[in-house]
Amino acid sequence: MRVREVIRRLIDDSWLQVSQKGSHRQFKHPVKLSKVTVPCKLSDDIPIGTYKNILRQAELEG
């Protein structure tokens, strides 16, 4: 899965990008308390473990 697709999934769930430093983007949700960091360039493939961890942090599992 590409990083761009992960970011699209976060945005579809109302996550907003609040900061970026290099290739790391941080997202915050207006209701959920956690922040989620997405590493890598937009065109990179994201490792499956990183992808699952992002989904867990964003409470998007299921």
Coordinates of N, CA and C in Angstrom, one line a residue:
M1 N 0.8 -1.2 0.0 CA 0.0 0.0 0.0 C 0.9 1.2 0.0
R2 N 0.5 2.2 -0.7 CA 1.3 3.5 -0.8 C 0.9 4.4 0.3
V3 N 1.8 5.3 0.7 CA 1.6 6.2 1.8 C 0.5 7.2 1.4
R4 N 0.3 7.5 0.2 CA -0.8 8.4 -0.3 C -2.1 7.8 0.1
E5 N -2.3 6.5 -0.1 CA -3.5 5.8 0.2 C -3.8 5.8 1.7
V6 N -2.8 5.7 2.5 CA -2.9 5.7 4.0 C -3.4 7.1 4.4
I7 N -2.8 8.1 3.8 CA -3.2 9.5 4.2 C -4.6 9.8 3.7
R8 N -5.0 9.3 2.6 CA -6.4 9.4 2.1 C -7.4 8.8 3.1
R9 N -7.0 7.6 3.6 CA -7.9 6.9 4.5 C -8.0 7.7 5.8
L10 N -6.9 8.3 6.3 CA -7.0 9.2 7.5 C -7.9 10.4 7.3
I11 N -7.7 11.1 6.1 CA -8.5 12.3 5.8 C -9.9 11.9 5.7
D12 N -10.3 10.8 5.1 CA -11.7 10.3 5.0 C -12.3 10.1 6.3
D13 N -11.5 9.9 7.4 CA -12.0 9.7 8.7 C -11.9 11.0 9.5
S14 N -11.7 12.2 8.9 CA -11.7 13.5 9.5 C -10.4 13.8 10.2
W15 N -9.3 13.1 9.9 CA -8.0 13.5 10.5 C -7.4 14.7 9.7
L16 N -6.8 15.6 10.4 CA -6.2 16.8 9.7 C -4.7 16.8 9.9
Q17 N -4.0 17.2 8.9 CA -2.5 17.3 9.0 C -2.2 18.5 9.8
V18 N -1.5 18.4 10.9 CA -1.1 19.5 11.7 C 0.3 20.0 11.6
S19 N 1.2 19.1 11.2 CA 2.6 19.4 11.0 C 3.3 18.5 10.1
Q20 N 4.4 18.9 9.6 CA 5.3 18.1 8.7 C 6.7 18.5 8.9
K21 N 7.6 17.5 9.1 CA 9.0 17.8 9.2 C 9.7 16.7 8.3
G22 N 10.2 17.2 7.2 CA 10.8 16.3 6.3 C 9.7 15.4 5.7
S23 N 9.9 14.1 5.7 CA 8.9 13.2 5.1 C 7.9 12.6 6.2
H24 N 8.0 13.2 7.4 CA 7.1 12.7 8.5 C 5.9 13.7 8.6
R25 N 4.7 13.2 8.5 CA 3.5 14.0 8.6 C 2.7 13.6 9.9
Q26 N 2.3 14.6 10.7 CA 1.5 14.3 11.9 C 0.1 14.7 11.6
F27 N -0.9 13.9 12.0 CA -2.3 14.1 11.9 C -3.0 14.1 13.2
K28 N -4.0 14.9 13.4 CA -4.7 15.0 14.6 C -6.2 15.0 14.3
H29 N -7.0 14.3 15.1 CA -8.4 14.2 14.9 C -9.1 15.2 15.8
P30 N -10.2 15.8 15.4 CA -10.9 16.7 16.2 C -11.6 16.1 17.5
V31 N -11.9 14.8 17.5 CA -12.5 14.2 18.6 C -11.6 13.2 19.3
K32 N -10.9 12.4 18.6 CA -10.0 11.4 19.1 C -8.7 12.1 19.7
L33 N -8.2 11.6 20.8 CA -7.2 12.3 21.6 C -5.8 12.1 21.0
S34 N -5.5 11.0 20.2 CA -4.2 10.7 19.8 C -3.7 11.5 18.6
K35 N -2.4 11.5 18.4 CA -1.9 12.0 17.1 C -1.3 10.8 16.4
V36 N -1.3 10.9 15.1 CA -0.7 9.8 14.2 C 0.4 10.4 13.4
T37 N 1.5 9.7 13.3 CA 2.6 10.1 12.5 C 2.7 9.1 11.3
V38 N 2.8 9.7 10.1 CA 2.9 8.9 8.9 C 4.3 9.2 8.3
P39 N 5.2 8.2 8.2 CA 6.5 8.5 7.7 C 6.5 8.2 6.2
C40 N 7.6 8.6 5.5 CA 7.9 8.2 4.1 C 7.3 9.2 3.1
K41 N 7.9 9.2 1.9 CA 7.4 10.0 0.8 C 6.0 9.5 0.3
L42 N 5.2 10.3 -0.3 CA 3.9 9.9 -0.7 C 3.9 8.8 -1.7
S43 N 4.9 8.7 -2.5 CA 5.0 7.6 -3.5 C 5.6 6.3 -3.0
D44 N 6.1 6.3 -1.8 CA 6.7 5.1 -1.2 C 5.6 4.0 -0.8
D45 N 6.1 2.8 -0.8 CA 5.2 1.7 -0.2 C 5.5 1.7 1.3
I46 N 4.4 1.6 2.0 CA 4.5 1.6 3.5 C 4.6 0.1 4.0
P47 N 5.6 -0.2 4.9 CA 5.7 -1.5 5.4 C 4.4 -1.9 6.1
I48 N 4.1 -3.2 6.0 CA 2.8 -3.7 6.6 C 2.7 -3.5 8.1
G49 N 3.8 -3.6 8.8 CA 3.8 -3.4 10.2 C 3.5 -1.9 10.6
T50 N 4.1 -1.0 9.8 CA 3.8 0.4 10.0 C 2.4 0.7 9.7
Y51 N 1.9 0.2 8.6 CA 0.5 0.4 8.2 C -0.5 -0.1 9.3
K52 N -0.3 -1.3 9.8 CA -1.2 -1.8 10.9 C -1.1 -0.9 12.2
N53 N 0.1 -0.4 12.5 CA 0.3 0.4 13.7 C -0.4 1.8 13.5
I54 N -0.3 2.3 12.3 CA -1.0 3.6 12.0 C -2.5 3.4 12.2
L55 N -3.1 2.3 11.6 CA -4.5 2.0 11.8 C -4.9 1.8 13.2
R56 N -4.1 1.2 14.0 CA -4.4 1.0 15.4 C -4.4 2.3 16.2
Q57 N -3.4 3.1 15.9 CA -3.3 4.4 16.6 C -4.5 5.3 16.2
A58 N -4.9 5.2 14.9 CA -6.0 6.0 14.5 C -7.4 5.4 14.8
E59 N -7.4 4.3 15.4 CA -8.6 3.6 15.8 C -9.5 3.3 14.5
L60 N -8.8 2.8 13.5 CA -9.5 2.5 12.2 C -9.5 1.0 11.9
E61 N -9.0 0.2 12.9 CA -9.0 -1.2 12.7 C -10.5 -1.7 12.5
G62 N -10.6 -2.8 11.7 CA -11.9 -3.4 11.6 C -12.2 -3.6 10.2

